[in-house]
Amino acid sequence: MPGIIKGLIVTLKHVLQIGDRPTVTVQYPYERMKLAPRFRGLHAVDEDACIGCGICDTNCPNSSIKIVKHGTRWYPEVNIGMCMFCGYCVDVCPMNAMKMTGNYELADYTRESLVYGPDKLLFKREVKQ
Amino acid sequence: MTNAYELIINILTALGVYDMILDMFKPSGTEFVLKLIIVVIELAVLFAFVLVTVMFLTWMERKVVAMVQSRYGPMVTGPRGLLQPVMDGVKLIGKEDIVPAKADKFVFNLAPYLAFVPALLVFIPLPFGESLIISDLRVGLLYIIAISALTPISILLAGWASNNKYTLMGAMRAVAQDISYTIPLALAAITVVMFTGSLSTVDIVSAQSGTWFGIIPKWFIFIQPLGFLLFLIASIAEMGRIPFDFQESESELVAGFFTEYSGMKFAMYFLAEYAHLFAVSGILVTIFLGGWNGPVLPGIPVVITSLVYFLLKTYAVVFFAMWLRDTVPRMRIDQLLNIGWKIMIPLALLNLLVTGFLITAGVI
Amino acid sequence: MQTDELLINMGPVHPSTHGVLRFKLRMDGEIIKDCQLVLGYLHRGTEKLGEMKTYQQVLPYTDRLDYISAFPNNYCYVKAIEELAGIEVPLRAEYIRVLVMELNRIVNHIVSIGSLLMDLGAATMIMWGFREREKALQLFEMLCGARMTFNYIKPGGVREDLPEGFIPKLNEFLEEMEMRIKDYEQLINSNEIFLMRMNGIGVISAKDAINHGLTGPTLRGSGVNHDLRKLEPYSIYHDLDFKACSRPEGDSYARYMVRIDEMWESLHILRQVVDTMPEAKVISTSKYGVAPMTGVPSTVSTYFPRIFTPPAGEVYTRIEAPKGELGFYIASDGSTKPYRVKIRSPSFCNLTALSGMVKGLKIPDLIAAFGTMDIVLGDVDR
Ligand code: SF4
Ligand code: SF4
């Protein structure tokens, strides 16, 4: 009985929020938590820097990258359904063209829409004036 | 005024419409129809009250759990998630009603209603306030204990008819538990009856009016602390809540006896469970915590203040049950039975004996 | 009385089998006469994959073995490679490794205790546990960008140095954690119902425990003070002051208490690591080193040994993972891919003792004993 009463006291402290026991959850779709800058989410490829060398392709453990033609140049295409967000493609890129963004809401209805082609991945680095 | 029927008639009389209505029925000699209508209204109000209470309780349960666990709980539907139970109900109605192929269909379909009806019936002799009682039965307490003892039948039927090993084990546990805990429950209640000399709930409540030395209310909890404790533990076991929720014990038996239920029938069990929670808390308040007694406030009709006192006390007990649930783990069924038969029943008997001696000796 | 035997299939989809484990129980009423474990529902062939991928590529797969505490997996695999190829690791990297591994140990024990309590029907503890775990996961996210599958410890060092603001946040966490563990202890330790459920349940003697090959808190709960951090100090553990926690009883409560004690010890270790962490580089510059990445790619391209060929040979390393002794055996034939990768996973070896432990007990006891074994199915089936 004393043990249970001790437990009841500590749970009551939480109900009344005595002494640094605040509500901590976040109302997810309405508010979001801040991501760390290093967060490994959806990829992004620098349009100008990428040389289409395919090193990211050969080093990807899951072979989820394919080099495809986009316009006149070759760019990686990432199949998010197979990707495990290990970050190797970022590490190995000789041109530092690949990076990972904070986009983590990647659920989708079809497998096809999980393949992110260059049209969705490419970004242009802002040129410093 | 002794019960809600007379209360309604009194109100109608005060409004000056009762004679008018009665005159409408008198010529044809059908006053009993009027009686019937009033009773139906009474019961409808009770039913609506129970439903709303149950919905509120499910919301409250979630909120209490959330508060204990540093969460918000439901927040989206309605102000602070207050309409969440409505959405849950809509969702449950929309679910497919699955009956297992090998189940005993008739019994399977019958069992949820059998669970819900006793949970409603218990409310009949429960005094919600001064004269707010459907019927002041002379055997009120006995009636309540007898009716609550009907629940295991429904559970057993459900567990057996589902034709599933988990449900069967859940049902067996529930029956064993209910049988062994109705006895200390009744024994603890009897000590109170020894003071009042009546099984009527109204008599029990009125025996607890007044105070000692002007401050301590004359509640039976102060005369019978051990009885109160036994009754509390036994009634939590009766409700089938953690730490005694063996009939469900979701981590062992998936969902216990209602594993196979879905949709509306599942909702029935849900309703029954919370109705039972409220009823048992109300009974506890009636027997040990002074029922609707409380300081009389001048200017406000006693019907209203008594209702408020009753609800306040009952919700306090309900909160305690929820709070306890969030604190303790589940016991093991054999440990529970051991405690029930080896500790609680002897203690209850001892309590009865001592109380009897003291009453005979005229000490209390 | 003549009674029929009841055959119950618990799992693979069951609330308290912590994943996709399946028990085949032969029951006499509520009493377990025989308990058979059926494994393999989560088998992903990690060991075979190890033979197909290059040394670097195998590394992220080790995150997915014991996904509750992935850093020790990372570390053990990397340590094997380092021993194989003779890579030197800078001191600061070792400090960071120990830091994240001990943090991970706390996270693991929180989850373990939380899910144990949830199996016993008290859902509060796991919610509190996840509240603190979230703080730790945010630290991990700051550090390596992932919350559970880190891929952070690399041969020759770690992927990136500690980010700015990491140490203050860690200190905050350590401070908070102290109060939280006290809360946990107040809630659980002396709760009579919990004691009733745990004391004398799932007892395994020291001799049986050793014979079954149990390791980690499960073994130390039986009174065998076997902690690789003490016995074969790896990394910087020989410099740290801590004690291996053990309890003599060998029952579920002892195993639970060992975990609580270890959380305190880990906090103690973390404080020392933070206080004595040297300022230096975090990556080896030796032949096989990995150049550090600094956040979002810089303009300088980084050196990365894409073709990594360790000398032929074989190596077995073992470390004290939160769940027990984790071992990696790697055989190399001098090519870019391992010839064989064998994982000695603590969960799998600990699980073998379960069916002997629960004979004659009841289903709720099976749940309780199983909860204190601290199993992750990803680690069992690999
Ligand atoms: S992203 Fe980098 S590695 Fe991949 S193709 Fe482009 S330049 Fe090569
Ligand atoms: S993050 Fe890893 S798995 Fe995903 S595309 Fe890059 S290398 Fe492949």
Tab-separated table of C-alpha atoms in Angstrom, chain B residues 68-71 165-166 169 173 242-243 250-252 254 326-332 334-335 339, chain C residues 7-10 14-16 30 119-121 123-124 127-128 131 193 196-197 201 362 364-365 367:
chain	number	residue	atom	x	y	z
B	68	VAL	CA	-0.709	11.965	-16.080
B	69	GLN	CA	1.411	11.190	-19.099
B	70	SER	CA	2.334	14.800	-19.942
B	71	ARG	CA	0.163	14.798	-23.027
B	165	LYS	CA	-9.397	-19.251	-26.743
B	166	TYR	CA	-8.511	-15.754	-25.631
B	169	MET	CA	-9.919	-17.296	-20.901
B	173	ARG	CA	-11.222	-14.928	-15.416
B	242	ILE	CA	-6.641	-1.783	-13.831
B	243	PRO	CA	-5.246	-3.150	-11.512
B	250	GLU	CA	-4.917	-6.497	-23.443
B	251	SER	CA	-1.265	-7.440	-23.139
B	252	GLU	CA	-2.085	-11.034	-22.310
B	254	VAL	CA	-5.432	-9.346	-26.772
B	326	ASP	CA	-2.648	5.267	-14.554
B	327	THR	CA	-0.422	4.455	-11.635
B	328	VAL	CA	-0.442	0.752	-11.019
B	329	PRO	CA	0.203	-2.282	-13.158
B	330	ARG	CA	-2.191	-5.164	-13.460
B	331	MET	CA	-2.242	-7.923	-10.878
B	332	ARG	CA	-2.185	-11.561	-11.764
B	334	ASP	CA	-4.443	-15.942	-9.061
B	335	GLN	CA	-2.938	-13.245	-6.882
B	339	ILE	CA	-6.252	-11.585	-1.979
C	7	LEU	CA	-2.801	-25.006	-27.421
C	8	ILE	CA	-2.467	-21.272	-27.679
C	9	ASN	CA	-0.742	-19.408	-30.412
C	10	MET	CA	0.548	-16.134	-29.104
C	14	HIS	CA	-0.003	-9.901	-30.404
C	15	PRO	CA	0.184	-6.767	-28.294
C	16	SER	CA	3.005	-7.883	-26.053
C	30	GLU	CA	-3.725	-20.961	-17.295
C	119	ASP	CA	2.906	-5.244	-20.764
C	120	LEU	CA	2.005	-5.319	-17.103
C	121	GLY	CA	-0.803	-2.880	-17.787
C	123	ALA	CA	0.883	2.578	-19.667
C	124	THR	CA	2.164	5.635	-17.855
C	127	MET	CA	4.788	7.586	-22.059
C	128	TRP	CA	7.106	9.170	-19.543
C	131	ARG	CA	9.071	11.869	-23.280
C	193	ILE	CA	1.539	-4.889	-7.338
C	196	MET	CA	4.027	-9.152	-6.669
C	197	ARG	CA	4.294	-9.531	-10.406
C	201	ILE	CA	9.022	-14.780	-11.513
C	362	LYS	CA	1.059	-18.508	-16.106
C	364	PRO	CA	0.855	-13.096	-17.258
C	365	ASP	CA	4.184	-14.376	-15.915
C	367	ILE	CA	4.628	-11.619	-20.358
